[in-house]
XYZ file of C-alpha atoms in Angstrom:
566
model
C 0.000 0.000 0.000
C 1.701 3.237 -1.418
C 1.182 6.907 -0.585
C 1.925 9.719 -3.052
C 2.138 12.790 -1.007
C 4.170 16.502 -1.921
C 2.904 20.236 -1.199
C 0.482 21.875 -3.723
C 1.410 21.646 -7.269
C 3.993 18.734 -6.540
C 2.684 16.910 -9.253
C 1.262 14.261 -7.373
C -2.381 13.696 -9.527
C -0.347 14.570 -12.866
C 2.071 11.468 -12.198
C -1.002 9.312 -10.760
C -2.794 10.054 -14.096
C 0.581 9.137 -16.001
C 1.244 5.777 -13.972
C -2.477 5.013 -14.769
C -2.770 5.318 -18.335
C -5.075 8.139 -17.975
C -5.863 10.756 -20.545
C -4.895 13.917 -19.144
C -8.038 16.575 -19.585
C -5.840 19.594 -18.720
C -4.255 19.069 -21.933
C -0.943 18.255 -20.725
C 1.867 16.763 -23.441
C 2.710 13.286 -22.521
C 4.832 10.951 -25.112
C 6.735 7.645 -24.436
C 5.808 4.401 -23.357
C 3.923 2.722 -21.220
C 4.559 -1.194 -20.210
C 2.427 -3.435 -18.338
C 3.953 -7.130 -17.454
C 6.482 -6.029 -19.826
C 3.670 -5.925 -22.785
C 3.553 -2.215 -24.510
C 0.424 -0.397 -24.021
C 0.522 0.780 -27.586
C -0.876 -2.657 -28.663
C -4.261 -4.244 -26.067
C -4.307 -1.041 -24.669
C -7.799 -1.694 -23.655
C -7.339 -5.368 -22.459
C -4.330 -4.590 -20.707
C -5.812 -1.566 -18.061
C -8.410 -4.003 -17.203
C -6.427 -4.967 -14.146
C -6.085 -1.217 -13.469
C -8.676 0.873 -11.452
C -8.232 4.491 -11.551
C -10.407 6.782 -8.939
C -10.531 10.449 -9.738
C -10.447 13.456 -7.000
C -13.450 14.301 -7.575
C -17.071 12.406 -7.853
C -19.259 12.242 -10.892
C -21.850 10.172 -10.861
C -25.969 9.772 -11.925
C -27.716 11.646 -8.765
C -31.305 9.666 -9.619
C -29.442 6.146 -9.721
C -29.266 3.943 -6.656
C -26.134 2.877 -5.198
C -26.442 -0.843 -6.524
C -27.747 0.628 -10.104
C -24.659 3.025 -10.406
C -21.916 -0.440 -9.116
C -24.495 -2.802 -11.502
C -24.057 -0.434 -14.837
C -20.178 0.146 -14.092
C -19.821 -3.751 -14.053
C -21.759 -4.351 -16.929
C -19.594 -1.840 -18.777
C -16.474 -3.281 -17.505
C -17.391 -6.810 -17.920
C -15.185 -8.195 -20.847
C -16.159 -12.085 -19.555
C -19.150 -12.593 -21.852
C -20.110 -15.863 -20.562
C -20.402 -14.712 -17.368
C -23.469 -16.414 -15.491
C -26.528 -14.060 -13.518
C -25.026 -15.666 -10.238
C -21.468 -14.640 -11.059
C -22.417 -11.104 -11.756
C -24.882 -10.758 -8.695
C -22.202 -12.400 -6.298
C -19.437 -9.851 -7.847
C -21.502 -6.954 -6.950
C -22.598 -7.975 -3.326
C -18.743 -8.534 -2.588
C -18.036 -4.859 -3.945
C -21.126 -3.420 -2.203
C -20.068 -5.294 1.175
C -16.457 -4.482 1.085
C -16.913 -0.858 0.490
C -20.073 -0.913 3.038
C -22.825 0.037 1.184
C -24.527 -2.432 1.282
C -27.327 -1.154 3.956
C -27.255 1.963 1.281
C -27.602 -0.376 -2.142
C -31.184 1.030 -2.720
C -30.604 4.814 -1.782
C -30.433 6.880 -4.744
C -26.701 8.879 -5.246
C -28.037 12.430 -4.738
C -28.894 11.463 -0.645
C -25.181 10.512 0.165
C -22.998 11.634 2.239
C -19.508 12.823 0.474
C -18.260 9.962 2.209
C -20.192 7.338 1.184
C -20.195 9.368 -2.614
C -16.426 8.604 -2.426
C -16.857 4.886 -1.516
C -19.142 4.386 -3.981
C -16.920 5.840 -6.589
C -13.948 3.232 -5.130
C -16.789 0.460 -5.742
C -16.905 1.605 -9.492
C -13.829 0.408 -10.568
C -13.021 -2.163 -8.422
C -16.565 -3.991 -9.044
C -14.514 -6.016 -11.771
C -11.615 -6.892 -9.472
C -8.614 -4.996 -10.837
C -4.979 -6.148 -8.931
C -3.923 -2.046 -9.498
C -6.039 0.388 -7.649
C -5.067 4.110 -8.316
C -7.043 6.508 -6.251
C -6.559 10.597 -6.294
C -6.749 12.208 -3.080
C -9.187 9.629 -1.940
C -9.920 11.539 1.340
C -10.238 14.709 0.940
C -12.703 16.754 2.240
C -13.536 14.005 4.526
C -13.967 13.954 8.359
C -12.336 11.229 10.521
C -14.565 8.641 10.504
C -15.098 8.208 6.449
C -10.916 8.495 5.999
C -10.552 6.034 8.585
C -13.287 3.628 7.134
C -11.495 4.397 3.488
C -7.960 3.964 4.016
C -7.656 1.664 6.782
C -10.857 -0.738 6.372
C -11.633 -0.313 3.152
C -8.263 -0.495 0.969
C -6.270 -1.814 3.868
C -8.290 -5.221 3.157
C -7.845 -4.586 -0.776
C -4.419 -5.163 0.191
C -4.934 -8.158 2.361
C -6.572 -9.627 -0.694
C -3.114 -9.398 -2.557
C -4.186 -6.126 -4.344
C -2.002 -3.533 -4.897
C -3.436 0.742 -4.063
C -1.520 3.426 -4.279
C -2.928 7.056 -3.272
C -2.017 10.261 -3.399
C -2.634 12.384 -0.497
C -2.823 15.981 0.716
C -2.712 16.028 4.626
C -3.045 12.676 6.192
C -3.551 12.416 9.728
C -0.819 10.522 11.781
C -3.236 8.017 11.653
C -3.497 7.289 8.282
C 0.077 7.915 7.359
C 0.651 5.175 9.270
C -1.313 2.700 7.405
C 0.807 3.136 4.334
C 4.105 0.629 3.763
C 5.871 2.537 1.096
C 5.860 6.771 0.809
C 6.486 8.591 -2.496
C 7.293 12.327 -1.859
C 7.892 14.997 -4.735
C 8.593 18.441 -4.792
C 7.625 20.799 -7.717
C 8.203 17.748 -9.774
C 10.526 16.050 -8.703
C 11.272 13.121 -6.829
C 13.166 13.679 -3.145
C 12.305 10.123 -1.395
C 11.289 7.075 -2.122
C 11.088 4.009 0.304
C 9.660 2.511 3.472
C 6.684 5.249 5.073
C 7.975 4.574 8.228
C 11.513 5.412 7.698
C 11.177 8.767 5.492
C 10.974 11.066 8.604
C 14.345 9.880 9.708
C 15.905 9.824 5.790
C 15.596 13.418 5.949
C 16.499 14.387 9.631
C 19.195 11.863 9.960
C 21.353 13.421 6.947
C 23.968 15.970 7.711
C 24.019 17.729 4.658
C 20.487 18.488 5.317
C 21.197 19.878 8.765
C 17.319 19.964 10.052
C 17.150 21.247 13.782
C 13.398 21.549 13.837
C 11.871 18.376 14.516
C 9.564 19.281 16.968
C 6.154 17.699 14.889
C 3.654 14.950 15.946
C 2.306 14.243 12.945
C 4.981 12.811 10.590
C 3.149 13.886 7.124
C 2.996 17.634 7.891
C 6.673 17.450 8.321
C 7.340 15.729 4.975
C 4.665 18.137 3.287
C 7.070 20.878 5.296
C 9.870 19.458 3.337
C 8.079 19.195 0.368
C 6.697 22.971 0.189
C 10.349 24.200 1.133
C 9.520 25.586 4.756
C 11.931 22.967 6.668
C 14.732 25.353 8.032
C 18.469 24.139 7.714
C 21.075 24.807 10.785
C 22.064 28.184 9.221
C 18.536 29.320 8.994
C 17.302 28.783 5.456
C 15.203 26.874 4.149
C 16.092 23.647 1.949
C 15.495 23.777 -1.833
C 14.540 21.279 -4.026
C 17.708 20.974 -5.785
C 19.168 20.044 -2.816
C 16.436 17.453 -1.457
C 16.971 16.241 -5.024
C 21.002 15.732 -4.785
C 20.543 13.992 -1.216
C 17.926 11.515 -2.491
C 20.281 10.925 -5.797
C 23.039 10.308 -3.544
C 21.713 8.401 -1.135
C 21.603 4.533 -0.955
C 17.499 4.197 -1.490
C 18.257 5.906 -4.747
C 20.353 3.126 -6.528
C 18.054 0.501 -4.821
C 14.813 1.565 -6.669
C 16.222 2.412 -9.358
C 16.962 -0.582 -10.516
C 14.213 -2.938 -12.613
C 14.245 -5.818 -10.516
C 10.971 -6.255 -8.812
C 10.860 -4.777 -4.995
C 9.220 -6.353 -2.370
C 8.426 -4.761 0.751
C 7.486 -7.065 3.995
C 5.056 -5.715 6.413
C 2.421 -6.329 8.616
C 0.083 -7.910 6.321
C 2.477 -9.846 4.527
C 4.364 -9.405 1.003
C 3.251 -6.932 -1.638
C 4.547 -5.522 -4.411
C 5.035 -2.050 -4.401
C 5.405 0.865 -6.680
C 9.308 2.134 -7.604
C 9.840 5.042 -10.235
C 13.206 6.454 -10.551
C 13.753 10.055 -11.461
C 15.017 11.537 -14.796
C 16.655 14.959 -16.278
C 14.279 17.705 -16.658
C 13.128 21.122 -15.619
C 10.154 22.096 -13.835
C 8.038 22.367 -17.413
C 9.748 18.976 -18.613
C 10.264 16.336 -16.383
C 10.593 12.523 -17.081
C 9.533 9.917 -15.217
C 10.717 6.191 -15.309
C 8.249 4.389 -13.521
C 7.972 0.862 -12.528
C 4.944 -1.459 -11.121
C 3.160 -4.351 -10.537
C 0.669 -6.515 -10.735
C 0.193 -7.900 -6.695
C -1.163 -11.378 -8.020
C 1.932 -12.242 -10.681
C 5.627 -11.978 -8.284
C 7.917 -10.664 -10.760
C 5.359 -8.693 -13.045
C 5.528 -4.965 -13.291
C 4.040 -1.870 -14.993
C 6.525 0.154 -16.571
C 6.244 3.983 -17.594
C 8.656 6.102 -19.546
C 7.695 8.729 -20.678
C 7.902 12.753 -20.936
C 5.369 15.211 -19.278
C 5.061 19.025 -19.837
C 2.680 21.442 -18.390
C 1.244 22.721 -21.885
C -2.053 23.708 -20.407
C -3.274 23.829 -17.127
C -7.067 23.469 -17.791
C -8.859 22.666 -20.650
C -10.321 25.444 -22.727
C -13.567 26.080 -24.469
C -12.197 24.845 -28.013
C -10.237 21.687 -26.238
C -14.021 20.608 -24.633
C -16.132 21.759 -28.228
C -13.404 19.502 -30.310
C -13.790 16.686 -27.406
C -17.856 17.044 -28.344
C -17.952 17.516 -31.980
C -14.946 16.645 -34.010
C -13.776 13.371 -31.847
C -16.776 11.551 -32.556
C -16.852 11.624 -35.915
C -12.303 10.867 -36.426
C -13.533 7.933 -33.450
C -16.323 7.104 -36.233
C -13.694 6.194 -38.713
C -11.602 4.374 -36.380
C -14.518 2.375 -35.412
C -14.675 1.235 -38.805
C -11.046 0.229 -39.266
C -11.214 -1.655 -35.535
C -14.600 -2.349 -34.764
C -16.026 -5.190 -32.669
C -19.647 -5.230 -33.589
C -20.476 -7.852 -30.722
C -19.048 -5.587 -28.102
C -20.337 -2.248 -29.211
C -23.574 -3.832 -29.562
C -23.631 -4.458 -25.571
C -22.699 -1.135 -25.051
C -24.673 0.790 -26.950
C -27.647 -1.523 -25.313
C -26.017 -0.774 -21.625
C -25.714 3.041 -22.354
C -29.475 3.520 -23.884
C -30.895 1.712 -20.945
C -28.728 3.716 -18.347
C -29.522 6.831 -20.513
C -33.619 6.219 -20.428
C -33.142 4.978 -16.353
C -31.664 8.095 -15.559
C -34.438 10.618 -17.845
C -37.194 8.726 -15.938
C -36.300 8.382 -12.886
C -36.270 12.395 -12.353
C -40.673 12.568 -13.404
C -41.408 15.568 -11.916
C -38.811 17.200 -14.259
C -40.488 15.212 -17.674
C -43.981 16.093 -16.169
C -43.171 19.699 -15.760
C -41.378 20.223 -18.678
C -44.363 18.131 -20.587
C -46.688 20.386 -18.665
C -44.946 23.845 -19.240
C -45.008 22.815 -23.045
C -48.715 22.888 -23.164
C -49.362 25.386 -21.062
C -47.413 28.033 -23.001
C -49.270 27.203 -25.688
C -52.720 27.478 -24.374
C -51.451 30.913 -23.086
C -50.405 32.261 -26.616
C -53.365 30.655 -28.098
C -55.457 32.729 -25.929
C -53.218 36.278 -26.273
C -53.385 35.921 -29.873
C -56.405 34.600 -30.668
C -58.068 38.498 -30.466
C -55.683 39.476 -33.035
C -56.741 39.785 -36.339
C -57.305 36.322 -37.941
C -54.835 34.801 -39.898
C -52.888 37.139 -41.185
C -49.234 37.200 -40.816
C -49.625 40.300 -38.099
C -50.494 37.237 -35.862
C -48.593 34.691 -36.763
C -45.068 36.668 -36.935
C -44.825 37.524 -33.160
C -46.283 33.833 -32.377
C -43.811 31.973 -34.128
C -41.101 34.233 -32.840
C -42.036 33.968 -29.054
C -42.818 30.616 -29.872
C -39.498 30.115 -31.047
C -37.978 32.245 -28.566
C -39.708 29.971 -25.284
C -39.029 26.488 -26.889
C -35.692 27.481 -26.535
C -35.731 28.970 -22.528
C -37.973 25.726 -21.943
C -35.012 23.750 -22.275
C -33.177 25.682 -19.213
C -34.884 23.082 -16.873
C -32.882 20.450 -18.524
C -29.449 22.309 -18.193
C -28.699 20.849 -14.416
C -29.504 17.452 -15.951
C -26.979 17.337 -19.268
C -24.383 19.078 -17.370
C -24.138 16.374 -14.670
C -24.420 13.768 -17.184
C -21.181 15.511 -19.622
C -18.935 15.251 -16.039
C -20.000 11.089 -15.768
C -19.259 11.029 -19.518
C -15.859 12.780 -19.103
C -14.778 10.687 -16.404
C -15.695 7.249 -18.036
C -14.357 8.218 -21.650
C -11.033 8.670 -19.717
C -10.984 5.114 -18.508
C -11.596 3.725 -22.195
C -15.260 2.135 -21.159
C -16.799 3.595 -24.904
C -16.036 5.992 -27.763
C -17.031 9.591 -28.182
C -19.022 8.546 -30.978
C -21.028 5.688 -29.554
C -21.930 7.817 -26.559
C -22.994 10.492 -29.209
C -24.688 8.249 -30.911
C -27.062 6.733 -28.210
C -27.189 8.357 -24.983
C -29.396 11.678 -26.514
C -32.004 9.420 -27.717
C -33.954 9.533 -24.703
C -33.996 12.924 -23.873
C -34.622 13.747 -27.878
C -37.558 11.323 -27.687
C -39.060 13.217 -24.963
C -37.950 16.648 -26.765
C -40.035 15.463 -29.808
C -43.254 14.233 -27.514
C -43.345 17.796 -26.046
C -42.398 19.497 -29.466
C -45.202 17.761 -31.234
C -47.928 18.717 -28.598
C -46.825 22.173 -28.353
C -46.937 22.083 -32.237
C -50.528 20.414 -32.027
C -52.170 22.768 -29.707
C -50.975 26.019 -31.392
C -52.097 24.717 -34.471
C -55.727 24.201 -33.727
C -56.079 26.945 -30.936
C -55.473 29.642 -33.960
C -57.192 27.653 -36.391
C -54.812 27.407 -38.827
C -54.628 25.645 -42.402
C -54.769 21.967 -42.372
C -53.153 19.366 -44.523
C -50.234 19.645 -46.013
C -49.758 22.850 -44.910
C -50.212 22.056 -41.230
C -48.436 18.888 -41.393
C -45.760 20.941 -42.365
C -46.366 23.845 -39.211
C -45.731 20.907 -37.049
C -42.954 19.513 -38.488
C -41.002 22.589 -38.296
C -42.080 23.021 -34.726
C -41.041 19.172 -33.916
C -37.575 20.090 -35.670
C -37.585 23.579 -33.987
C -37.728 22.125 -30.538
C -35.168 19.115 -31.488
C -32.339 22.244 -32.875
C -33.184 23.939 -29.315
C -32.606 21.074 -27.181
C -29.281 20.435 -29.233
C -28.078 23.923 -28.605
C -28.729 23.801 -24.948
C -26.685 20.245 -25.262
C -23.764 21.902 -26.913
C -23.531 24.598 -24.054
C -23.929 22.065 -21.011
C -21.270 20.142 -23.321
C -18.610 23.273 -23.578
C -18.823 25.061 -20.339
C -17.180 24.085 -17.389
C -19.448 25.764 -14.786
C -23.295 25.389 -14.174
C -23.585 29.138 -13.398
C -22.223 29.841 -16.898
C -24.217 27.279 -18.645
C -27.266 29.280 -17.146
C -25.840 33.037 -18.352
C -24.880 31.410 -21.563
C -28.437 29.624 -22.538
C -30.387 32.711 -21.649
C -28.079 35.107 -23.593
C -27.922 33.113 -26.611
C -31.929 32.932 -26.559
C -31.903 36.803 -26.409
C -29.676 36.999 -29.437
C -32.192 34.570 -31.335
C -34.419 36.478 -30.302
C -33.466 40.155 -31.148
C -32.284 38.950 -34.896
C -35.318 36.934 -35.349
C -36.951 39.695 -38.210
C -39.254 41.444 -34.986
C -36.860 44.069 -33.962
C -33.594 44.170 -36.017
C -34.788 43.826 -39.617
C -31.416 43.123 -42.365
C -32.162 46.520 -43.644
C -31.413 48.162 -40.738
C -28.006 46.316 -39.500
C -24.984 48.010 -40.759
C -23.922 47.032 -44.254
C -21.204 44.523 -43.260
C -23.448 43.141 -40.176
C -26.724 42.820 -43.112
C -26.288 39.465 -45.132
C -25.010 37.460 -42.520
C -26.208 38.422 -39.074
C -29.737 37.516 -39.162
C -28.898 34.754 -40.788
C -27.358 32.985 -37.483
C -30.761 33.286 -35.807
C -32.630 29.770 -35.815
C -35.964 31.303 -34.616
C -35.878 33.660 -37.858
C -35.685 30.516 -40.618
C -38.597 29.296 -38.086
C -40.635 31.633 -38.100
C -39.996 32.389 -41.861
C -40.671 28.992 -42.762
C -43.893 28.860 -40.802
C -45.427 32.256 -42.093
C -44.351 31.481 -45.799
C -45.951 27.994 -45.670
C -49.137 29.592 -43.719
C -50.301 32.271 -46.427
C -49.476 31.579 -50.633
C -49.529 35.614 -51.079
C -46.554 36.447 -49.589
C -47.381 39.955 -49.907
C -48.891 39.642 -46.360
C -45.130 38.670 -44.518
C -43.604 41.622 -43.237
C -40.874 39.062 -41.544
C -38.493 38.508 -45.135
């Protein structure tokens, strides 16, 4: 059992994410190798990270699902053993549920956790399938006493007793908790200053006398290694000790040459042999540092993981053009691949998993699909009977309906913001761990929610149809059609936003202001004509409630000497 631990901004998730295999969202460069049991990852990338779990910092999951739905889905998704029996897969989740203790909690839906039992539950995601490597981020922070304890020393601490292998990163352990650990990785800015034995790293550093520490006045030993990680352990002379030279003493020191090596380390503690992880440090700057990093597999003596590779801080967080490329162009370059590489039997069962998660999780929120269903007809009824006095049938009435018509099938989809927004972070984290592609989850998991978009579209289309008394046939066939197709472009806008924006507070600014500038260039306040000259033949033009409400009024009356809205 491992610890990662270093001051803020020691690198400790980035090298986490690099020993897993994960896809770094922040956009971070990464090239080299990676080796598991001596196999390149570049070839059964997929089938080799199946013995690897991976547990991000923070929690994403669906808030409506139950506990057991949420571990049931994420082993049907991991599940690569196609013959494997009902029993088998019922037995595998009450082991997960039990050893994470959740099982009293199974049929209490995510959104009533506590962030404790939130962060178990993610831990029972990826180990559901029984991977030999568990990687976990920061697994308790933010938590009181009682959840860390049950977390690290309950729940992994028996991982570990059943010959798995977890490594952690950590911010500030308790004295407690550091104490669980058998082997302590420690960076600073970067780089590596200790590797070895958790018990002995207090005394690597205070025992050295190039080092000189004279303050060792701590109870807790982790806040004095984070102290010497940050830089704020003061030297005999009164300064404090730099990285380069934690650096040097770790490069000179014996532990050094003994994990640096590739032979497989074995470290013997109170629960008995493990293997543990060893990574030896390269050349490199704080922007470009390299890592050569070796593991394990705890079931297989002798097997390892092995990581070389370079890492450089190219972009800290993601932007708005690295999340609308993630959205839009991936899926369709992830099409193509598909069709070089594709395993029809396996996408198949996924795409059948992900619709029936996708419809669980729209349904099981009714009073959202009632009131949204409800809200559709209502608005209609209500400009039925505002416009209904106007003059009959002439495009005087129909213009500002199919406008504000326009206009509020577009603000109607604000209640389903909260909703796609949550879903995009669940999405995020599970494209990272390889579970589908882009396109396949682009491909099926709308369908619901566009089903239901269409339902509401149509009736909305239906009732302000025959409140006003329009023309039938072909010509209202068509009125609904572009209302159905109206509502469908709305929904997909308001997807697109949830999709691209990082916070819910600016998905909210952003739907409302984009309605508003529908709106305004919709032909009912700023007509071409009067736009400036360079602003004229392409402005209006971006305005989907315009071609709307065009299409509808041009289809309603023949003479089209009666539309004002051209």
């Amino acid at each position: 059992m491992s610890a990662i631990l270093g001051a803020e901004g020691a690198g400790k998730s980035s090298l986490l994410h690099i020993i897993g295999g994960q896809k770094l969202s922040s956009g971070a460069e990464v090239s080299g190798k990676v080796y598991f049991n001596e196999k390149s990852m570049d070839e059964g990338r997929e089938q080799a990270w199946q013995k690897c779990a991976f547990v991000e910092a923070l929690d994403s999951h669906y808030r409506d699902l139950t506990v057991r739905e949420v571990a049931s889905y994420a082993l049907e998704l991991r599940n690569h053993e196609e013959d494997r029996t009902v029993e088998v897969f019922e037995k595998t989740l009450a082991q997960t549920l039990t050893l994470l203790q959740l099982t009293e909690l199974q049929n209490t839906k995510v959104k009533y956790l506590t962030a404790g039992e939130t962060r178990r539950l993610s831990i029972a995601e990826e180990i559901v399938v029984g991977p030999m490597l568990v990687l976990l981020d920061e697994p308790i922070t933010g938590l009181d006493a009682r959840e860390s304890s049950i977390i690290i020393t309950q729940t992994l601490r028996e991982m570990v007793n059943q010959d798995r292998t977890v490594v952690c990163t950590l911010h500030q352990p308790s004295a407690a908790v550091f104490a669980v650990f058998d082997t302590l990785v420690l960076l600073s800015k970067g780089y590596l200053v200790y590797m070895g034995p958790a018990d002995k790293a207090v005394d690597f550093f205070i025992s050295s006398p190039s080092l000189e520490i004279s303050n060792t006045n701590f109870k807790n030993p982790a806040e004095f290694l984070l102290g010497v990680s940050s830089g704020l352990i003061v030297n005999g002379t009164g300064g404090t000790i730099n990285v380069d030279t934690l650096e040097k003493h770790y490069i000179a020191s014996s532990a050094f040459g003994y994990y640096n090596g590739m032979e497989t380390l074995r470290s013997s503690d109170k629960s008995g042999q493990h293997d543990v992880l060893r990574f030896s440090h390269g050349s490199g700057g704080d922007q470009n540092s390299e890592w050569r990093c070796a593991s394990f597999d705890g079931a297989a003596p002798g097997s390892f993981v092995r990581r070389s590779m370079n890492y450089s801080k190219a972009h800290e967080n993601p932007s708005y053009w690295d999340l609308l490329f993630l959205q839009y162009y991936v899926p369709f370059m992830s099409f193509f691949d598909d069709m070089r590489h594709v395993d029809w039997v396996a996408n198949t069962r996924r795409s059948s998993i992900l619709l029936r998660r996708a419809s669980r999780v729209l349904f099981q929120r009714p009073r959202m699909v009632a009131f949204s269903t409800v809200t559709h007809v209502a608005t209609a009824l209500v400009m039925v009977y505002i416009v209904i006095d106007g003059v009959e049938n002439s495009a005087a009435v129909l213009t500002p309906t199919a406008a504000f018509g326009g206009f509020l099938l577009m603000m109607m989809n604000i209640q389903f913001a909260f909703f796609l927004f949550n879903n995009q972070k669940v999405f995020l984290r599970e494209h990272s761990r390889g579970l589908y592609s882009t396109f396949l989850r682009w491909l099926v998991e709308p369908l619901p929610l566009l089903l239901l978009r269409s339902f509401q579209g149509f009736l909305y289309a239906v009732v302000i149809h025959e409140g006003l008394g329009l023309q039938g046939g072909d010509v209202g066939i068509y009125f609904v059609l572009m209302t159905w197709f109206m509502a469908l472009a709305c929904t997909m806008i308001i997807e697109t936003i949830c999709y691209t924006l990082k916070d819910i507070r600016d998905v909210y600014g952003a739907i409302i202001v984009c309605a508003l500038v529908l709106f305004l260039f919709s032909g009912m306040f700023f007509k071409a004509d009067t736009l400036p000259r360079w602003m004229a033949p392409w402005l209006p033009s971006i305005s989907i409630i315009r071609w709307y409400s065009q299409g509808i009024i041009n289809n309603e009356f023949e003479d089209n000497s009666e539309v004002g809205n051209k």
